[in-house]
CSV table of C-alpha atoms and ligand atoms in Angstrom, one decimal:
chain,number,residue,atom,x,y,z
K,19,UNK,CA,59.7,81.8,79.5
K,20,UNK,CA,57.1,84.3,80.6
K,21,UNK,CA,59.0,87.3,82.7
K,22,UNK,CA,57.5,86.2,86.0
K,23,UNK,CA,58.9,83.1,86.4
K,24,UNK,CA,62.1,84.1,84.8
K,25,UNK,CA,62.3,86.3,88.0
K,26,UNK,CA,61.9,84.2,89.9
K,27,UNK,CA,64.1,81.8,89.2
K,28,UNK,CA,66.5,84.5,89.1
K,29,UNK,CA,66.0,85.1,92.9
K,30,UNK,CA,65.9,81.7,93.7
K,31,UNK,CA,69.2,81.4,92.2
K,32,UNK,CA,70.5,84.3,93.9
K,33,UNK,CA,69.0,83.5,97.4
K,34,UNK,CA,70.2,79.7,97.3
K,35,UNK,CA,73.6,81.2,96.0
K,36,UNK,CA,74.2,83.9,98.8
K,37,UNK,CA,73.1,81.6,101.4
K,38,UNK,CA,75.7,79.0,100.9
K,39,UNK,CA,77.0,82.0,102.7
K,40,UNK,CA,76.5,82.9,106.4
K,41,UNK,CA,74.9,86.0,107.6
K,42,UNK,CA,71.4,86.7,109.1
K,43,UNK,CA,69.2,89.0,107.2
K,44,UNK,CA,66.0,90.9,108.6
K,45,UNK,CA,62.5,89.2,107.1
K,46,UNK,CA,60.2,90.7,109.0
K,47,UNK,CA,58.3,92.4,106.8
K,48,UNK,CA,57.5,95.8,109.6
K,49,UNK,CA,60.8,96.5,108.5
K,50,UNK,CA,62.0,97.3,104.8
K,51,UNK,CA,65.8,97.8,103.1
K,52,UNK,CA,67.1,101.6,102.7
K,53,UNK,CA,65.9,102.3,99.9
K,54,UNK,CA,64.0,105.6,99.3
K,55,UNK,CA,63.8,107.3,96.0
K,56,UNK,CA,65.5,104.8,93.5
K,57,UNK,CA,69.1,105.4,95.7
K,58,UNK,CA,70.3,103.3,98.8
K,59,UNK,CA,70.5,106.1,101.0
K,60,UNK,CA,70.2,106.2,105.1
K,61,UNK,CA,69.1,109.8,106.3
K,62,UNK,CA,69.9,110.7,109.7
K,63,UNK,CA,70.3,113.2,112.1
K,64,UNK,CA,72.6,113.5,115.6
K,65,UNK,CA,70.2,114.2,118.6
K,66,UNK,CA,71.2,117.8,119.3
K,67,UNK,CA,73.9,118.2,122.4
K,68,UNK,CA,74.2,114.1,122.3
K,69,UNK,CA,77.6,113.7,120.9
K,70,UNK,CA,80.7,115.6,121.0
K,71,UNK,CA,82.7,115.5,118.1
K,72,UNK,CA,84.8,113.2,118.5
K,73,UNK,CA,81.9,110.6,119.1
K,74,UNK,CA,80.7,112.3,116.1
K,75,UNK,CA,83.4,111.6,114.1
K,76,UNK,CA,83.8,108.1,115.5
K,77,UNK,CA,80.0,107.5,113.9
K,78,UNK,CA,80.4,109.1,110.8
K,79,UNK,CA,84.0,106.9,110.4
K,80,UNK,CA,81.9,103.4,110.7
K,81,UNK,CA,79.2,104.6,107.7
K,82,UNK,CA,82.4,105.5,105.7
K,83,UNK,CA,83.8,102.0,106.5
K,84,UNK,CA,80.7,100.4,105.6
K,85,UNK,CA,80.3,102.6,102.4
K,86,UNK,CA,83.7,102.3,101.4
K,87,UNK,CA,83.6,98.3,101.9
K,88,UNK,CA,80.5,97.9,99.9
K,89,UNK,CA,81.9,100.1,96.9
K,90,UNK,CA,79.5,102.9,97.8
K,91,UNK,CA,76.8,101.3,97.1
K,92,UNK,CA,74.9,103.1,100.1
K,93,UNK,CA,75.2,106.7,101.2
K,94,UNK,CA,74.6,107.9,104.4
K,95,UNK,CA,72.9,111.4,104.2
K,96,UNK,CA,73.7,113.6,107.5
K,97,UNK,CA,70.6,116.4,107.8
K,98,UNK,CA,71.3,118.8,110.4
K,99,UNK,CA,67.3,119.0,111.2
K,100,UNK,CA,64.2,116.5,110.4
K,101,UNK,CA,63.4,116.1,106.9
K,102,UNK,CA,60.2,117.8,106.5
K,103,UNK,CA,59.2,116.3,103.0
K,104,UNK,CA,58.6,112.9,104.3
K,105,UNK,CA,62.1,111.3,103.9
K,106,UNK,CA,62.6,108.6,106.3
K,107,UNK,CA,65.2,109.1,108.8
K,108,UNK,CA,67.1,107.8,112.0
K,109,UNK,CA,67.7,109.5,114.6
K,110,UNK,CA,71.0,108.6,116.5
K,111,UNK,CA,70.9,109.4,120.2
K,112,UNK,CA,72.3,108.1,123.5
K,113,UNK,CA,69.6,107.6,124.9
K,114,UNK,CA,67.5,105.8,122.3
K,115,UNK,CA,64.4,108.4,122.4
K,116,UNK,CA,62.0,109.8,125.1
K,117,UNK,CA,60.8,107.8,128.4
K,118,UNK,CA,62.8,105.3,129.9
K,119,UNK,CA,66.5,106.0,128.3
K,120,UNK,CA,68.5,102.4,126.9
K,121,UNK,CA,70.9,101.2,129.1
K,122,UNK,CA,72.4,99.6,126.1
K,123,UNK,CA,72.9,100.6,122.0
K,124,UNK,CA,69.9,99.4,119.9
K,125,UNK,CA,68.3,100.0,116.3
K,126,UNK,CA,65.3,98.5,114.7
K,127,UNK,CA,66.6,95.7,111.9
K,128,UNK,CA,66.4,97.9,109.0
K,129,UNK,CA,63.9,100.7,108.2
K,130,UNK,CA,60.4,100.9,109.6
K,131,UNK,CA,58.0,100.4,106.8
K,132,UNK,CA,55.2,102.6,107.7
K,133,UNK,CA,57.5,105.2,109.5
K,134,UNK,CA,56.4,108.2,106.7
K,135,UNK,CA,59.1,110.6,107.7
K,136,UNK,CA,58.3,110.8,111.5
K,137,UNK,CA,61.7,109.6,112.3
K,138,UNK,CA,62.9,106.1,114.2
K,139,UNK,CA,65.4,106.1,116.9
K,140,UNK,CA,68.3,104.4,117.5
K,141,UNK,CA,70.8,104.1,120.5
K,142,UNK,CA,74.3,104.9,120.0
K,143,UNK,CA,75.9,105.5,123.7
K,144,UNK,CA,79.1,104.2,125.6
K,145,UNK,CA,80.2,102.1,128.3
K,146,UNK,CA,81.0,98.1,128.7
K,147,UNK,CA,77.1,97.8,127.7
K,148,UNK,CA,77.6,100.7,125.1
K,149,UNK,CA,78.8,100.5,121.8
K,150,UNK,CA,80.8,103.6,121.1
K,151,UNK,CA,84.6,102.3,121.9
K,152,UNK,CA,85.9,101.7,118.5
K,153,UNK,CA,84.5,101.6,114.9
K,154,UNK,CA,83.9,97.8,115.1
K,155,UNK,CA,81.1,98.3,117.7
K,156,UNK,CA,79.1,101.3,115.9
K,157,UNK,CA,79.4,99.5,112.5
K,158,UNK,CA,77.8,96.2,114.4
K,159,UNK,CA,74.7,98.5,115.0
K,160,UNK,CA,74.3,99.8,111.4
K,161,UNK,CA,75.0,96.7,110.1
K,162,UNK,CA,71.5,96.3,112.1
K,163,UNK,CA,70.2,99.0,111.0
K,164,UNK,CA,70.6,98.2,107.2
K,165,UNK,CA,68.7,94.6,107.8
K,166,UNK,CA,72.1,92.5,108.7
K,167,UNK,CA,71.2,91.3,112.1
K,168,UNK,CA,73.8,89.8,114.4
K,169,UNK,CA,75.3,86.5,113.7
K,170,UNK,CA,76.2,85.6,117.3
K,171,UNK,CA,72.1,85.8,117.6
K,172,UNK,CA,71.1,83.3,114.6
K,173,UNK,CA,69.3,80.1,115.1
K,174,UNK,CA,72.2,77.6,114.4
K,175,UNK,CA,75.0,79.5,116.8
K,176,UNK,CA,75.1,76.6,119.7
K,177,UNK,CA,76.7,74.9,117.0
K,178,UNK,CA,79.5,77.1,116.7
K,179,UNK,CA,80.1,79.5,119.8
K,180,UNK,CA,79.9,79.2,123.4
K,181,UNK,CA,78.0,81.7,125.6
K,182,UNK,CA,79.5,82.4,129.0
K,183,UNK,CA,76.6,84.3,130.6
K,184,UNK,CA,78.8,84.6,133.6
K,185,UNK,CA,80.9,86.9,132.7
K,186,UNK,CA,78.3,88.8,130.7
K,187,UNK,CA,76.5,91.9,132.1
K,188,UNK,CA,73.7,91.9,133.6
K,189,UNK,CA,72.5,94.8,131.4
K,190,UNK,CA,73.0,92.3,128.5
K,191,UNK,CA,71.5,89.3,130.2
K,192,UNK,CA,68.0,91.4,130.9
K,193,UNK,CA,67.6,92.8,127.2
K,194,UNK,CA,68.2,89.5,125.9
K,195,UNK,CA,71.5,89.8,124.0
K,196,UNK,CA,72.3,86.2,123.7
K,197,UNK,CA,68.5,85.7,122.6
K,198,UNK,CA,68.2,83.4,119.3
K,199,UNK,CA,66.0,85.2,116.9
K,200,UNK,CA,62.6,84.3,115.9
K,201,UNK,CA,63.1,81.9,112.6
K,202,UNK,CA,60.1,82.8,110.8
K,203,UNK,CA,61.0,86.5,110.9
K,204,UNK,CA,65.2,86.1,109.7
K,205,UNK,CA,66.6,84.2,106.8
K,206,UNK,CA,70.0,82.6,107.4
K,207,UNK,CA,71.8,79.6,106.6
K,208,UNK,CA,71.8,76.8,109.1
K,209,UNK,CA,75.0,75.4,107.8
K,210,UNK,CA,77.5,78.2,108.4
K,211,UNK,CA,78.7,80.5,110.3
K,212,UNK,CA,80.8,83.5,109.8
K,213,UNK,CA,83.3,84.3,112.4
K,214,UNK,CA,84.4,87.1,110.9
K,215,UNK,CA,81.5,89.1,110.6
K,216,UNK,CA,81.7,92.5,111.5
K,217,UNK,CA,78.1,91.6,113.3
K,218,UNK,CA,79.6,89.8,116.2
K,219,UNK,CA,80.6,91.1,119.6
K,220,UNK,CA,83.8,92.2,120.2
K,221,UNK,CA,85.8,91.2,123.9
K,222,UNK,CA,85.0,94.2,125.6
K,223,UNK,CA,81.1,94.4,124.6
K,224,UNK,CA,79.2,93.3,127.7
K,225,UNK,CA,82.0,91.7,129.6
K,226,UNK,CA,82.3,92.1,133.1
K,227,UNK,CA,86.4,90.5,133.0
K,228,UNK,CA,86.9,92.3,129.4
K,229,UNK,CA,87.5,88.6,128.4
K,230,UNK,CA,84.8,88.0,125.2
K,231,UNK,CA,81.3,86.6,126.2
K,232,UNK,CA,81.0,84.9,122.8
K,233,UNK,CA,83.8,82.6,121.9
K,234,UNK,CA,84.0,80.4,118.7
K,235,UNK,CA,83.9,76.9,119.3
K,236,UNK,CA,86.6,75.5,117.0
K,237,UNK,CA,87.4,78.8,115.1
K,238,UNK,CA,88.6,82.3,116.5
K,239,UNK,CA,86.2,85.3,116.4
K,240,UNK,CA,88.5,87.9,114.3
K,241,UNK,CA,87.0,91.1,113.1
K,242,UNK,CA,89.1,94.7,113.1
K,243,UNK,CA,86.2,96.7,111.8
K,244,UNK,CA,85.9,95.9,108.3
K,245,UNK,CA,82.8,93.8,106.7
K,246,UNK,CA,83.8,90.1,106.2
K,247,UNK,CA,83.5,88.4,102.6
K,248,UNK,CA,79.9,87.4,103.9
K,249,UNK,CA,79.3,90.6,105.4
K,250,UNK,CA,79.6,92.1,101.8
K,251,UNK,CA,77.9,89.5,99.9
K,252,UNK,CA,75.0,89.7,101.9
K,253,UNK,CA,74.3,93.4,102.2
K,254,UNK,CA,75.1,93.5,98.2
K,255,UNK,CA,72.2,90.7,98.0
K,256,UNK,CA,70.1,92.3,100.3
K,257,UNK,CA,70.8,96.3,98.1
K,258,UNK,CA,71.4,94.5,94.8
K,259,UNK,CA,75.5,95.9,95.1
K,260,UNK,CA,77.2,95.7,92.1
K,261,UNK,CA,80.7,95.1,94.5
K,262,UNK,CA,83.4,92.9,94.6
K,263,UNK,CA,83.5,92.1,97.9
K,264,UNK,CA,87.4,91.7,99.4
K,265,UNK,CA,88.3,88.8,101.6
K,266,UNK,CA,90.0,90.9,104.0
K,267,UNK,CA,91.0,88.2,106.7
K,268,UNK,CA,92.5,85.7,104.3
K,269,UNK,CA,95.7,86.2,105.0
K,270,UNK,CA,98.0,87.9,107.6
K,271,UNK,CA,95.8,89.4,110.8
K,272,UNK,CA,95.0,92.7,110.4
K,273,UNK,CA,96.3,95.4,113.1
K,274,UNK,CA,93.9,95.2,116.2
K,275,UNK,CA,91.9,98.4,116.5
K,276,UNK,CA,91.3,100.0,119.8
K,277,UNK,CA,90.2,103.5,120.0
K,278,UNK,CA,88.8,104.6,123.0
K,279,UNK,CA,86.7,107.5,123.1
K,280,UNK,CA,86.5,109.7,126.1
K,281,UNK,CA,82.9,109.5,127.6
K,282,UNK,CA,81.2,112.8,126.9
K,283,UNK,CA,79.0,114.4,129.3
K,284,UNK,CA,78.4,116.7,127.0
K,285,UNK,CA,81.6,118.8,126.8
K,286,UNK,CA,81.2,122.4,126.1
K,287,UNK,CA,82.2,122.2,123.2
K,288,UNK,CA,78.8,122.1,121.7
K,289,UNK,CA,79.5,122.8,118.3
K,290,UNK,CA,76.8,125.8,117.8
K,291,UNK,CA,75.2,124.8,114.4
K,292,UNK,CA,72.6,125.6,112.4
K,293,UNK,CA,70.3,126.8,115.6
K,294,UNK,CA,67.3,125.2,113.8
K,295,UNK,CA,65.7,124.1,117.3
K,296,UNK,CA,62.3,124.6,115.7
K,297,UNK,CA,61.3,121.1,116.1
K,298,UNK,CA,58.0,122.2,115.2
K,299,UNK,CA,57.7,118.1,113.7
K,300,UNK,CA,54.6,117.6,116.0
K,301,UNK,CA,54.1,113.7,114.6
K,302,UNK,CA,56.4,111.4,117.5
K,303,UNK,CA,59.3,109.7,116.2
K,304,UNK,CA,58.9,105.3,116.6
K,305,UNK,CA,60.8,104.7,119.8
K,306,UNK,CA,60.8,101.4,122.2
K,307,UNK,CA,63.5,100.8,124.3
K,308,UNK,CA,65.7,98.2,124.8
K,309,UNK,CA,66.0,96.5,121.3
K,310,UNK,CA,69.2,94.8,121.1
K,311,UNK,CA,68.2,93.7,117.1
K,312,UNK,CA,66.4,90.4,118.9
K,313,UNK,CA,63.0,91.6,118.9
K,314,UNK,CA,60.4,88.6,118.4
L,428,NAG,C1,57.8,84.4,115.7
L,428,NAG,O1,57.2,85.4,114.8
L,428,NAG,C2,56.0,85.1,114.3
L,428,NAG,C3,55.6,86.1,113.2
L,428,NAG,O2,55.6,87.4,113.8
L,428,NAG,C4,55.0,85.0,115.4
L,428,NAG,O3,53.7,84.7,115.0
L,428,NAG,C5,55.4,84.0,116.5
L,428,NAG,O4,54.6,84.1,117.6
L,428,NAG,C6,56.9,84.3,116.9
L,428,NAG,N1,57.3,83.2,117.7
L,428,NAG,C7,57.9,83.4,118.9
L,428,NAG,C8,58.3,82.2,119.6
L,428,NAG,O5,58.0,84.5,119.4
């Protein structure tokens, strides 16, 4: 067999494989996988004065979730300023860049293509229509971010969970959270669904009662904040992971986690580092607002 086709069949095999599996994975091609350099790595800086340390902390604990639950197979790579040698980056902020600031979290599904080091923003902030309560809810957005879009958004999910918009804020409702994505631009299987994906909503996300918007239809939501079997096996697809991915909710529940994180305001605290306020970076970061990972 000539080393083409041989390929290919190889990825056939693999794609038809993993997606006996559930999960929803970015196709759009404005948007790429991590990978920069031979190494799965997502560089990124804090928005200076966004986050106090505890939010901080909060953040960096859901990459080291992710990491640790995919065998390392990415690293996150915290900079303190902008690359300046044309590594692409994220930049995490509450606010989601300049203009208009989010009322809500969002990320871009995965990395922009053509961003040549200027930077894209995502929205990390808190509140009912935030998602900054608990590691679950920050880990949902970088499961985004990697190219793992949101399985409570995939075509087929009328089939398997009910939607009550009137419960659900009205933040949510006008950015389209409950939107079905584009099929031409996603790749998931029509045939499952994974109610334990770390992708889904958790109760307090855009409720108005604190009851859970998103309800499965014959089968609980349960997710504590670690990836799902399907979770894993599709990010390992979509980096080429070497893992074993853990069925972590085969057996007994696992403890519920609730940490709440006191809203910031920007504490004095202020963590003086590294002073380098140069920004001299006069190229504009990608920024649109209001991208709950349904865009087109
Ligand atoms: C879906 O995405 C494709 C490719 O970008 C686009 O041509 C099409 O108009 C989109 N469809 C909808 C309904 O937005």
């Amino acid at each position: 067999m000539d080393t083409p086709r041989t390929f290919l069949l190889v990825l056939v095999t693999i794609l038809t494989h993993s997606f006996a599996n559930g999960c929803v994975l970015n196709t759009d091609p404005t948007f790429s996988r991590w990978k920069q350099f031979g190494y799965n790595n997502v560089p990124f800086i804090f928005y200076p004065g966004d986050y106090t340390a505890a939010e901080q902390s909060l953040i960096l604990q859901a990459m080291a979730q992710i990491k640790s639950d995919m065998g390392s197979c990415f690293t996150w790579t915290q900079y303190t300023s902008p690359p300046t040698d044309g590594t692409n980056f994220v930049i995490i902020s509450k606010a989601g860049g300049p203009g208009v600031a989010s009322q809500s979290c969002y990320t871009y599904p995965g990395m922009i293509t053509l961003q040549q080091g200027k930077g894209q923003y995502m929205a990390i902030q808190s509140g009912v229509n935030g998602c900054l309560s608990n590691v679950r809810q920050v880990m949902r957005l970088l499961m985004s971010l990697l190219g793992q879009r949101f399985e409570h958004n995939k075509p087929n999910r009328d089939a398997y969970v009910n939607i009550n918009r009137g419960i659900a804020t009205a933040v949510s409702l006008n950015y389209g959270a409950y939107n079905i994505y584009n099929k031409s631009l996603v790749l998931s299987n029509d045939a499952d669904f994974d109610y334990n994906s770390v992708t889904l909503l958790d109760p307090p996300t855009f409720s108005n009662t604190g009851n859970p918007v998103v309800t499965g239809k014959t089968v609980g939501i349960n997710n504590v904040g670690r990836l799902s079997l399907k979770d894993c096996q599709c990010l390992s697809f979509l980096y080429s992971c070497t893992v074993s991915c853990q069925n972590v909710y085969s057996g007994a529940p696992l403890p519920t986690q609730f940490i709440v994180i006191p809203t910031s305001t920007s504490t004095s605290t202020s963590t003086s580092t590294s002073t380098s306020t140069s920004t001299s970076t006069t190229t504009t970061p990608f920024a649109f607002p209001f991208d709950l990972g349904r865009r087109r």
